[in-house]
């Protein structure tokens, strides 16, 4: 390792904030020795806080209907090839029932920005889940909404909200999104969620079109200053029916490197080894955990709709039953010396 790089890495490992330029240097100068050093530091910091526990979140993909048109996303409204669905309240409750029996204590309701899911519809749904499973956390991942809406859903019992910022560079944000979406609004939503009292997750894609090391450095600075409870990162994977069909996928290697850096920026953060990471590499999720992640999100959606929630090509876990996904992940985690925890998996403060 270059002495300059070593000094930056050591400061990061000691929990000191870096400048954007320093984050960029780490990304640009990364090689075997730096990667291994940060990985070992990240794993040891995580072990001191969470031991060998990996938290699970049961992901329920409630609707692939979306009014937005993000250029990277397979369920964008312009994709006429996408066969649309929306789960009923009964179907969603059946998923949570099954998930509860399998040991899940967190449910993530994720979907496109589907106008059917008004505040009133969601309040009722969240109330039902909380009544049946008072010991479970409910996480929402339903995109941009108004402050009033976020407040109502919080009051109805939602505990957490995932809203990836996608990129912390405004010009880059514009190249990934249609005119109707703005970086400012996305950032305002994240701030609002935090103010209301949600445990908040931000996140970004790795290797998205036009992304540079300087952009990623901004993402890292944002994670440092915003201090989210969670951060979802995964490689960009092209979808054939989008304008970005011909762009290459992001790498598992860079994603894992960034997982280690984020773990060191905020040692107690909840960091998923994502499905996208498992899609670009057969051992992607194991590699993510070994780089510093501590969460996995098996799919609890009905098998009949899984293939339709195709954000990107070749998404894994679209044919397996929920119990199979859970067993599969349990075996994968055990194979690398970790245990799945039956618990809400709140952040340790
Ligand atoms: N590749 C990887 N991740 C994607 N997402 C959407 N489309 C893609 C893609 N093509 C991610 C976005 C979104 C999350 C739900 O899925 O980051 O926030
Ligand atoms: Fe879904 Fe392995 S986690 S099949």
Short mmCIF file of C-alpha atoms and ligand atoms in Angstrom, two decimals:
data_model
loop_
_atom_site.label_atom_id
_atom_site.label_comp_id
_atom_site.label_asym_id
_atom_site.label_seq_id
_atom_site.Cartn_x
_atom_site.Cartn_y
_atom_site.Cartn_z
CA UNK A 1 0.00 0.00 0.00
CA UNK A 2 1.17 3.53 -0.77
CA UNK A 3 1.94 5.39 2.48
CA UNK A 4 -0.67 8.06 1.63
CA UNK A 5 -3.33 5.43 1.09
CA UNK A 6 -2.32 3.58 4.25
CA UNK A 7 -2.67 6.73 6.31
CA UNK A 8 -6.16 7.38 4.92
CA UNK A 9 -7.22 3.77 5.55
CA UNK A 10 -5.93 3.85 9.11
CA UNK A 11 -7.80 7.04 9.89
CA UNK A 12 -10.99 5.52 8.48
CA UNK A 13 -10.46 2.39 10.61
CA UNK A 14 -10.08 4.62 13.70
CA UNK A 15 -13.48 6.09 13.03
CA UNK A 16 -12.30 9.47 11.81
CA UNK A 17 -14.19 11.22 8.99
CA UNK A 18 -12.42 11.60 5.66
CA UNK A 19 -12.66 14.30 3.04
CA UNK A 20 -14.50 13.57 -0.17
CA UNK A 21 -11.12 13.59 -1.96
CA UNK A 22 -9.83 10.96 0.48
CA UNK A 23 -12.82 8.69 -0.10
CA UNK A 24 -12.18 9.08 -3.81
CA UNK A 25 -8.50 8.19 -3.38
CA UNK A 26 -9.44 4.99 -1.53
CA UNK A 27 -11.78 3.98 -4.35
CA UNK A 28 -9.30 4.81 -7.10
CA UNK A 29 -6.24 3.31 -5.43
CA UNK A 30 -7.87 0.15 -4.18
CA UNK A 31 -5.93 -3.06 -4.70
CA UNK A 32 -5.61 -6.37 -2.88
CA UNK A 33 -3.86 -5.19 0.24
CA UNK A 34 -6.09 -2.16 0.89
CA UNK A 35 -9.23 -4.20 0.23
CA UNK A 36 -8.12 -6.93 2.63
CA UNK A 37 -7.15 -4.40 5.32
CA UNK A 38 -10.51 -2.60 5.18
CA UNK A 39 -12.42 -5.88 5.05
CA UNK A 40 -10.68 -7.20 8.19
CA UNK A 41 -11.22 -3.94 10.05
CA UNK A 42 -14.88 -3.81 8.99
CA UNK A 43 -15.56 -7.39 10.06
CA UNK A 44 -13.90 -6.90 13.42
CA UNK A 45 -15.86 -3.70 14.12
CA UNK A 46 -19.09 -5.43 13.19
CA UNK A 47 -18.28 -8.50 15.28
CA UNK A 48 -17.71 -6.31 18.35
CA UNK A 49 -21.25 -4.93 18.00
CA UNK A 50 -23.33 -7.71 16.45
CA UNK A 51 -21.29 -10.89 17.02
CA UNK A 52 -21.95 -13.46 14.29
CA UNK A 53 -25.64 -12.57 13.96
CA UNK A 54 -27.09 -11.78 10.55
CA UNK A 55 -30.49 -10.08 10.62
CA UNK A 56 -33.21 -11.05 8.17
CA UNK A 57 -35.94 -8.91 6.68
CA UNK A 58 -38.83 -10.57 4.89
CA UNK A 59 -39.33 -8.69 1.65
CA UNK A 60 -42.88 -8.50 0.33
CA UNK A 61 -43.13 -6.95 -3.12
CA UNK A 62 -46.64 -5.52 -2.88
CA UNK A 63 -47.01 -3.95 -6.34
CA UNK A 64 -45.00 -3.49 -9.52
CA UNK A 65 -47.26 -0.69 -10.74
CA UNK A 66 -45.27 2.53 -10.82
CA UNK A 67 -46.03 6.04 -11.94
CA UNK A 68 -42.31 6.79 -12.29
CA UNK A 69 -39.97 6.19 -15.16
CA UNK A 70 -36.48 5.79 -13.68
CA UNK A 71 -34.20 4.95 -16.56
CA UNK A 72 -32.55 1.96 -14.87
CA UNK A 73 -35.62 0.25 -13.48
CA UNK A 74 -37.43 -2.71 -15.02
CA UNK A 75 -40.83 -1.73 -13.59
CA UNK A 76 -40.69 1.84 -14.98
CA UNK A 77 -44.00 2.94 -16.43
CA UNK A 78 -42.70 2.96 -20.02
CA UNK A 79 -41.96 -0.75 -19.90
CA UNK A 80 -44.94 -2.09 -21.81
CA UNK A 81 -43.58 -5.65 -21.58
CA UNK A 82 -43.95 -5.72 -17.81
CA UNK A 83 -46.98 -7.67 -16.64
CA UNK A 84 -48.44 -5.63 -13.79
CA UNK A 85 -49.81 -6.88 -10.48
CA UNK A 86 -50.85 -5.60 -7.10
CA UNK A 87 -51.24 -7.81 -4.02
CA UNK A 88 -54.48 -7.60 -2.06
CA UNK A 89 -54.50 -6.93 1.66
CA UNK A 90 -55.34 -10.60 2.23
CA UNK A 91 -52.41 -11.73 0.13
CA UNK A 92 -50.02 -9.42 1.97
CA UNK A 93 -51.28 -10.63 5.35
CA UNK A 94 -50.84 -14.23 4.22
CA UNK A 95 -47.19 -13.43 3.41
CA UNK A 96 -46.60 -11.98 6.87
CA UNK A 97 -48.30 -15.00 8.45
CA UNK A 98 -46.04 -17.37 6.57
CA UNK A 99 -43.02 -15.20 7.30
CA UNK A 100 -43.79 -15.07 11.00
CA UNK A 101 -43.92 -18.86 11.16
CA UNK A 102 -40.53 -18.97 9.44
CA UNK A 103 -39.02 -16.72 12.12
CA UNK A 104 -39.14 -13.31 10.45
CA UNK A 105 -39.67 -10.37 12.81
CA UNK A 106 -39.32 -7.60 10.23
CA UNK A 107 -41.46 -7.20 7.14
CA UNK A 108 -40.49 -4.87 4.35
CA UNK A 109 -43.38 -3.74 2.19
CA UNK A 110 -41.77 -2.69 -1.06
CA UNK A 111 -43.38 -1.53 -4.26
CA UNK A 112 -43.42 0.89 -7.13
CA UNK A 113 -45.13 4.25 -6.62
CA UNK A 114 -48.60 2.80 -7.10
CA UNK A 115 -51.37 5.38 -6.56
CA UNK A 116 -53.67 2.64 -5.27
CA UNK A 117 -51.71 2.58 -2.02
CA UNK A 118 -53.15 5.74 -0.52
CA UNK A 119 -52.48 6.70 3.06
CA UNK A 120 -55.84 5.25 4.11
CA UNK A 121 -55.13 1.89 2.44
CA UNK A 122 -51.67 1.69 3.98
CA UNK A 123 -52.81 2.78 7.45
CA UNK A 124 -55.28 -0.06 7.51
CA UNK A 125 -52.72 -2.55 6.25
CA UNK A 126 -50.00 -1.48 8.70
CA UNK A 127 -52.56 -1.60 11.53
CA UNK A 128 -53.50 -5.16 10.61
CA UNK A 129 -49.91 -6.35 10.50
CA UNK A 130 -49.08 -4.67 13.82
CA UNK A 131 -52.18 -6.11 15.47
CA UNK A 132 -51.35 -9.65 14.37
CA UNK A 133 -47.63 -9.37 14.98
CA UNK A 134 -46.98 -6.75 17.68
CA UNK A 135 -43.44 -8.02 18.10
CA UNK A 136 -42.53 -7.29 14.48
CA UNK A 137 -41.10 -4.21 12.82
CA UNK A 138 -42.79 -2.89 9.69
CA UNK A 139 -40.54 -1.29 7.12
CA UNK A 140 -41.90 0.63 4.16
CA UNK A 141 -40.12 1.02 0.84
CA UNK A 142 -42.69 2.81 -1.27
CA UNK A 143 -40.86 5.79 -2.68
CA UNK A 144 -41.44 9.51 -2.41
CA UNK A 145 -44.52 10.71 -0.54
CA UNK A 146 -45.55 13.91 1.22
CA UNK A 147 -44.58 14.79 4.77
CA UNK A 148 -48.18 14.38 5.81
CA UNK A 149 -48.27 10.92 4.32
CA UNK A 150 -45.02 9.85 6.02
CA UNK A 151 -46.44 11.18 9.30
CA UNK A 152 -49.68 9.26 8.96
CA UNK A 153 -47.92 6.00 8.15
CA UNK A 154 -45.58 6.46 11.10
CA UNK A 155 -48.55 7.10 13.38
CA UNK A 156 -50.16 3.94 11.99
CA UNK A 157 -47.20 1.93 13.26
CA UNK A 158 -44.56 1.85 10.52
CA UNK A 159 -41.14 1.72 12.16
CA UNK A 160 -38.68 2.11 9.31
CA UNK A 161 -38.50 3.54 5.82
CA UNK A 162 -36.12 2.64 3.01
CA UNK A 163 -35.59 5.24 0.32
CA UNK A 164 -32.39 4.92 -1.61
CA UNK A 165 -30.94 8.25 -2.63
CA UNK A 166 -29.55 6.39 -5.72
CA UNK A 167 -26.67 8.89 -6.15
CA UNK A 168 -25.55 11.86 -4.08
CA UNK A 169 -24.46 13.86 -7.14
CA UNK A 170 -27.21 16.05 -8.50
CA UNK A 171 -26.09 16.02 -12.15
CA UNK A 172 -25.75 12.24 -12.02
CA UNK A 173 -29.18 11.95 -10.40
CA UNK A 174 -30.63 13.83 -13.38
CA UNK A 175 -29.10 11.41 -15.85
CA UNK A 176 -30.67 8.42 -14.11
CA UNK A 177 -34.15 9.87 -13.65
CA UNK A 178 -36.91 11.51 -15.66
CA UNK A 179 -37.55 15.26 -15.39
CA UNK A 180 -40.38 14.72 -12.93
CA UNK A 181 -38.02 13.45 -10.24
CA UNK A 182 -35.50 15.65 -8.50
CA UNK A 183 -32.48 15.15 -6.33
CA UNK A 184 -33.72 17.93 -4.05
CA UNK A 185 -37.03 16.24 -3.42
CA UNK A 186 -35.37 12.89 -2.77
CA UNK A 187 -33.04 14.45 -0.21
CA UNK A 188 -35.94 16.37 1.38
CA UNK A 189 -37.90 13.13 1.74
CA UNK A 190 -34.97 11.48 3.51
CA UNK A 191 -34.59 14.41 5.91
CA UNK A 192 -38.34 14.44 6.60
CA UNK A 193 -38.36 10.71 7.36
CA UNK A 194 -35.54 11.15 9.83
CA UNK A 195 -37.26 14.13 11.50
CA UNK A 196 -40.49 12.18 11.93
CA UNK A 197 -38.63 9.48 13.81
CA UNK A 198 -38.42 6.59 11.38
CA UNK A 199 -35.33 4.44 11.33
CA UNK A 200 -34.21 5.47 7.87
CA UNK A 201 -32.32 3.65 5.14
CA UNK A 202 -30.73 5.39 2.19
CA UNK A 203 -28.61 3.71 -0.47
CA UNK A 204 -27.23 3.71 -3.96
CA UNK A 205 -26.39 1.55 -6.93
CA UNK A 206 -22.78 0.68 -7.65
CA UNK A 207 -21.67 0.93 -11.26
CA UNK A 208 -24.76 2.74 -12.51
CA UNK A 209 -24.35 4.39 -15.94
CA UNK A 210 -22.07 7.48 -15.95
CA UNK A 211 -20.99 6.89 -12.34
CA UNK A 212 -17.44 7.92 -11.42
CA UNK A 213 -15.27 7.46 -8.32
CA UNK A 214 -15.99 11.11 -7.49
CA UNK A 215 -19.72 10.37 -7.44
CA UNK A 216 -19.19 7.39 -5.14
CA UNK A 217 -17.07 9.57 -2.86
CA UNK A 218 -20.07 11.89 -2.57
CA UNK A 219 -22.26 8.91 -1.68
CA UNK A 220 -19.84 7.98 1.09
CA UNK A 221 -19.74 11.57 2.38
CA UNK A 222 -23.52 11.59 2.37
CA UNK A 223 -23.67 8.37 4.40
CA UNK A 224 -21.19 9.91 6.85
CA UNK A 225 -23.14 13.16 7.34
CA UNK A 226 -26.72 11.90 7.06
CA UNK A 227 -25.94 8.99 9.39
CA UNK A 228 -28.74 6.64 8.30
CA UNK A 229 -29.71 3.57 10.32
CA UNK A 230 -29.47 1.47 7.17
CA UNK A 231 -27.81 1.71 3.79
CA UNK A 232 -28.77 -0.51 0.86
CA UNK A 233 -26.16 -0.82 -1.81
CA UNK A 234 -26.02 -3.21 -4.70
CA UNK A 235 -24.57 -3.35 -8.17
CA UNK A 236 -26.51 -1.82 -11.03
CA UNK A 237 -27.77 -4.65 -13.26
CA UNK A 238 -29.14 -3.77 -16.71
CA UNK A 239 -32.72 -4.59 -17.63
CA UNK A 240 -33.36 -5.35 -21.27
CA UNK A 241 -36.52 -3.24 -21.54
CA UNK A 242 -34.95 -0.01 -20.25
CA UNK A 243 -32.84 2.73 -21.90
CA UNK A 244 -29.85 1.37 -19.97
CA UNK A 245 -30.10 -2.14 -21.44
CA UNK A 246 -26.66 -1.95 -23.05
CA UNK A 247 -24.73 -0.70 -20.03
CA UNK A 248 -22.53 -3.19 -18.14
CA UNK A 249 -23.45 -4.40 -14.65
CA UNK A 250 -21.64 -3.04 -11.60
CA UNK A 251 -19.08 -5.31 -9.97
CA UNK A 252 -19.35 -7.44 -6.85
CA UNK A 253 -15.77 -6.48 -6.04
CA UNK A 254 -16.43 -2.72 -5.87
CA UNK A 255 -19.73 -3.26 -4.04
CA UNK A 256 -17.98 -5.33 -1.36
CA UNK A 257 -15.18 -2.77 -1.05
CA UNK A 258 -17.78 -0.04 -0.44
CA UNK A 259 -19.59 -2.23 2.12
CA UNK A 260 -16.35 -2.38 4.12
CA UNK A 261 -15.88 1.40 3.89
CA UNK A 262 -19.47 2.09 4.97
CA UNK A 263 -19.14 -0.30 7.92
CA UNK A 264 -16.11 1.69 9.05
CA UNK A 265 -17.83 5.05 8.51
CA UNK A 266 -20.69 3.96 10.76
CA UNK A 267 -19.83 0.75 12.64
CA UNK A 268 -23.36 0.04 13.95
CA UNK A 269 -25.14 0.60 10.62
CA UNK A 270 -27.51 -2.04 9.22
CA UNK A 271 -26.05 -3.09 5.90
CA UNK A 272 -27.74 -5.63 3.63
CA UNK A 273 -25.95 -8.04 1.34
CA UNK A 274 -28.47 -7.43 -1.42
CA UNK A 275 -30.23 -9.61 -3.95
CA UNK A 276 -28.54 -7.62 -6.72
CA UNK A 277 -25.16 -8.58 -5.24
CA UNK A 278 -26.31 -12.22 -5.25
CA UNK A 279 -27.37 -11.79 -8.86
CA UNK A 280 -24.00 -10.60 -10.23
CA UNK A 281 -22.01 -13.25 -8.36
CA UNK A 282 -23.11 -16.71 -7.15
CA UNK A 283 -21.49 -16.06 -3.77
CA UNK A 284 -22.33 -12.36 -3.77
CA UNK A 285 -24.31 -12.31 -0.55
CA UNK A 286 -21.74 -14.39 1.32
CA UNK A 287 -19.02 -12.06 0.02
CA UNK A 288 -21.09 -9.07 1.17
CA UNK A 289 -21.34 -10.43 4.72
CA UNK A 290 -17.64 -11.23 4.69
CA UNK A 291 -16.97 -7.61 3.66
CA UNK A 292 -18.98 -6.13 6.55
CA UNK A 293 -22.71 -6.44 5.76
CA UNK A 294 -25.02 -7.83 8.48
CA UNK A 295 -28.48 -8.10 6.92
CA UNK A 296 -30.07 -10.33 4.28
CA UNK A 297 -33.52 -9.84 2.80
CA UNK A 298 -35.08 -13.09 1.61
CA UNK A 299 -38.10 -12.82 -0.62
CA UNK A 300 -41.51 -13.51 0.96
CA UNK A 301 -43.61 -12.51 -2.04
CA UNK A 302 -46.01 -15.09 -3.48
CA UNK A 303 -44.12 -17.15 -6.07
CA UNK A 304 -46.82 -16.29 -8.61
CA UNK A 305 -45.69 -12.64 -8.78
CA UNK A 306 -41.98 -12.88 -8.19
CA UNK A 307 -40.90 -12.96 -11.79
CA UNK A 308 -42.95 -9.83 -12.38
CA UNK A 309 -41.08 -7.75 -9.83
CA UNK A 310 -38.11 -7.70 -12.12
CA UNK A 311 -36.15 -4.51 -11.43
CA UNK A 312 -33.23 -5.95 -13.42
CA UNK A 313 -32.48 -8.99 -15.58
CA UNK A 314 -31.72 -12.43 -14.12
CA UNK A 315 -32.87 -11.50 -10.61
CA UNK A 316 -32.37 -14.49 -8.30
CA UNK A 317 -34.92 -16.09 -5.97
CA UNK A 318 -37.82 -15.69 -8.37
CA UNK A 319 -38.75 -19.39 -8.47
CA UNK A 320 -38.30 -20.39 -4.84
CA UNK A 321 -40.91 -20.58 -2.11
CA UNK A 322 -40.36 -18.37 0.93
CA UNK A 323 -39.31 -21.32 3.08
CA UNK A 324 -36.78 -22.35 0.44
CA UNK A 325 -35.29 -18.87 0.32
CA UNK A 326 -35.01 -18.77 4.06
CA UNK A 327 -33.40 -22.22 4.24
CA UNK A 328 -31.08 -21.36 1.39
CA UNK A 329 -29.88 -18.20 3.09
CA UNK A 330 -29.58 -19.93 6.43
CA UNK A 331 -27.34 -22.58 4.85
CA UNK A 332 -25.33 -19.91 3.06
CA UNK A 333 -24.79 -17.93 6.26
CA UNK A 334 -23.86 -21.05 8.25
CA UNK A 335 -21.37 -22.03 5.57
CA UNK A 336 -19.39 -18.88 6.41
CA UNK A 337 -19.81 -19.06 10.19
CA UNK A 338 -22.79 -16.76 10.72
CA UNK A 339 -26.24 -17.38 12.24
CA UNK A 340 -29.54 -15.84 11.22
CA UNK A 341 -31.17 -14.10 14.20
CA UNK A 342 -34.89 -14.47 14.97
CA UNK A 343 -35.42 -10.90 16.14
CA UNK A 344 -36.43 -7.48 14.88
CA UNK A 345 -32.81 -6.65 14.32
CA UNK A 346 -32.90 -3.05 15.47
CA UNK A 347 -29.79 -0.96 15.19
CA UNK A 348 -27.61 -1.11 18.34
CA UNK A 349 -27.08 2.44 19.52
N1 LIG B 1 -30.13 -2.61 -11.01
C1 LIG B 1 -29.87 -2.61 -9.69
N2 LIG B 1 -30.68 -2.07 -8.78
C2 LIG B 1 -31.81 -1.51 -9.22
N3 LIG B 1 -32.80 -0.90 -8.56
C3 LIG B 1 -33.73 -0.53 -9.45
N4 LIG B 1 -33.36 -0.88 -10.70
C4 LIG B 1 -32.16 -1.49 -10.57
C5 LIG B 1 -31.26 -2.07 -11.50
N5 LIG B 1 -31.49 -2.07 -12.81
C6 LIG B 1 -32.74 -0.62 -7.13
C7 LIG B 1 -32.87 0.87 -6.87
C8 LIG B 1 -34.12 0.94 -6.02
C9 LIG B 1 -34.20 -0.43 -5.41
C10 LIG B 1 -35.55 -0.84 -4.95
O1 LIG B 1 -33.76 -1.28 -6.45
O2 LIG B 1 -31.74 1.33 -6.14
O3 LIG B 1 -34.07 1.95 -5.03
FE1 LIG B 2 -33.73 -17.28 -2.39
FE2 LIG B 2 -31.37 -18.72 -2.11
S1 LIG B 2 -32.09 -17.01 -1.03
S2 LIG B 2 -33.14 -19.17 -3.34
#
